[in-house]
Amino acid sequence: MGLRLYDTLQRETVDFEPLDPGRVRIYTCGPTVHDFAHIGNLRTFLFEDLLRRVLKRRGYDVVQVMNLTDVDDKIIGKAVETGVSIGEYTDPYKRAFFDDLAAMRIDPAEEYPAATDHIDAMVGLIERLRDNGHTYTTDDGSIYFRISTFPDYGKLSRVDLSEMRDGARVDSDEYDKESPKDFALWKAAKPDEQAWDTALGRGRPGWHIECSAMSMEYLGESFDIHTGGVDNVFPHHENEIAQSEAATGKPFVRYWIHAEHLIVDGQKMAKSLGNFYTLRDLLDRGYRPRVIRYLLLSVHYRSQLNFTFAGLDQAAAALERLADFADRLEQLPAGDSPNDELAGRTQQAATEFDTALDDDLNSSRALAAVFEWVRDVNRALDSGQATTADRDQLGGFLKSFDSIYDVLTPDPGEAEIGADIEALIAAREAARKAGDYARADAIREELAGRGVVLEDTAQGVRWKKV
Ligand SMILES: [Zn+2]
């Protein structure tokens, strides 16, 4: 069985098949760079990283485009308020965003187009819609998409348009429009606002048109996957479909994939509730990036993730177990006949792991397969049934797991067991065998000072990081 994904448009899990064999084109709604990303945003970006890595593991070439929304009402308002240009206002947040991606070990997308660098493409698309009769212009010069010209409107979100009361706000765009359902493609500039002089007049693009224009510019008029958070389904993605398909007459996207919300202690995350966290907030509390990565990846992307500090501590403990396990594999007793039963168990775990990921990226099940395997291999290790002859097989699956989850290598600044520590362990062994217990104890203490404890077991000395 191949990869299956849940498509929001079809409301079911379907076989994944890209338009071009072997190549997957993905568009991902990126951040609005007027603030630091919060952990709910990061959860969505991490789900997209998981998707990317699973597609690559399946042998696909991946072309992923993630936009940076660097112009909108808020940004313009804040730039005016602080007396700087839009670029000066957004630059530090753009840099912070890329720092966060790197800290979270999110594989970079192929392109990160910024909205302000693609105004021409947006103007071109709006002109196309205007020429096809899908737009109207209001007195102030703003241009709206007329939803009544696109009968498929609502197919993604299944929003009931008849239930939308007049005056209901479906959009943060506030200018006069014919119907409350219509949305702005182009907003005429107000005095004092930074704006662009274009064939459509002086103004700036609406948020929705950015994503239609940039995705089609980089990925073509039809492409494979469009991702985002569930809060993007309506109106953002619904509007993207309307704009794109009304302009081209072609299906816009084959698979729409959305990550569920992150909540905190069972509640919606909100600054007003004091439960709003950015990555920086968690790092300031001493949590390591890879622990945060692990926690945010550990729940299936279509389930709500309830973030708690207890959950972070459990994630840290889970990584500790994996680290101990990896250390044990480094210290296997010598042997030359592989344990066939153990090899079979490892093969079974590897199959369960891949099957779970292929089943709509079922992360919790994939991780359960890994931890059950770790438990069984630890038992074999305890009873001396695993040796260096099994190392390649055991280490191979652990590595395969980590090529997807990427949580085993230390974060910058984390202590790593160096060659000198191995040498100290060997020196202590030698001292002990020679009966020089004072020296052996001194070395043990030195190691403890560096965060390494030694345990004498039936299979010999084992070390552990603490
Ligand atoms: Zn978007």
Coordinates of C-alpha atoms and ligand atoms in Angstrom, one line a residue, residues 27-30 67 69 207-208 210-212 226-227 232 236-237 240, ligand 1:
Y27 CA 2.3 25.0 -1.5
T28 CA 2.3 25.9 2.2
C29 CA 0.7 29.1 3.7
G30 CA 3.6 30.7 5.5
N67 CA 5.1 32.3 1.3
T69 CA 3.0 37.5 4.1
W207 CA -4.1 38.5 1.5
H208 CA -5.9 35.7 -0.4
E210 CA -1.1 36.5 -2.6
C211 CA -1.2 32.8 -2.2
S212 CA -3.0 32.2 -5.5
H226 CA -1.8 22.7 -0.5
T227 CA -1.3 22.8 3.2
N232 CA -7.1 28.6 6.8
H236 CA -8.5 31.8 3.0
H237 CA -8.4 28.6 1.1
E240 CA -7.8 30.8 -3.1
Ligands
ZN1 ZN -2.1 31.3 2.0

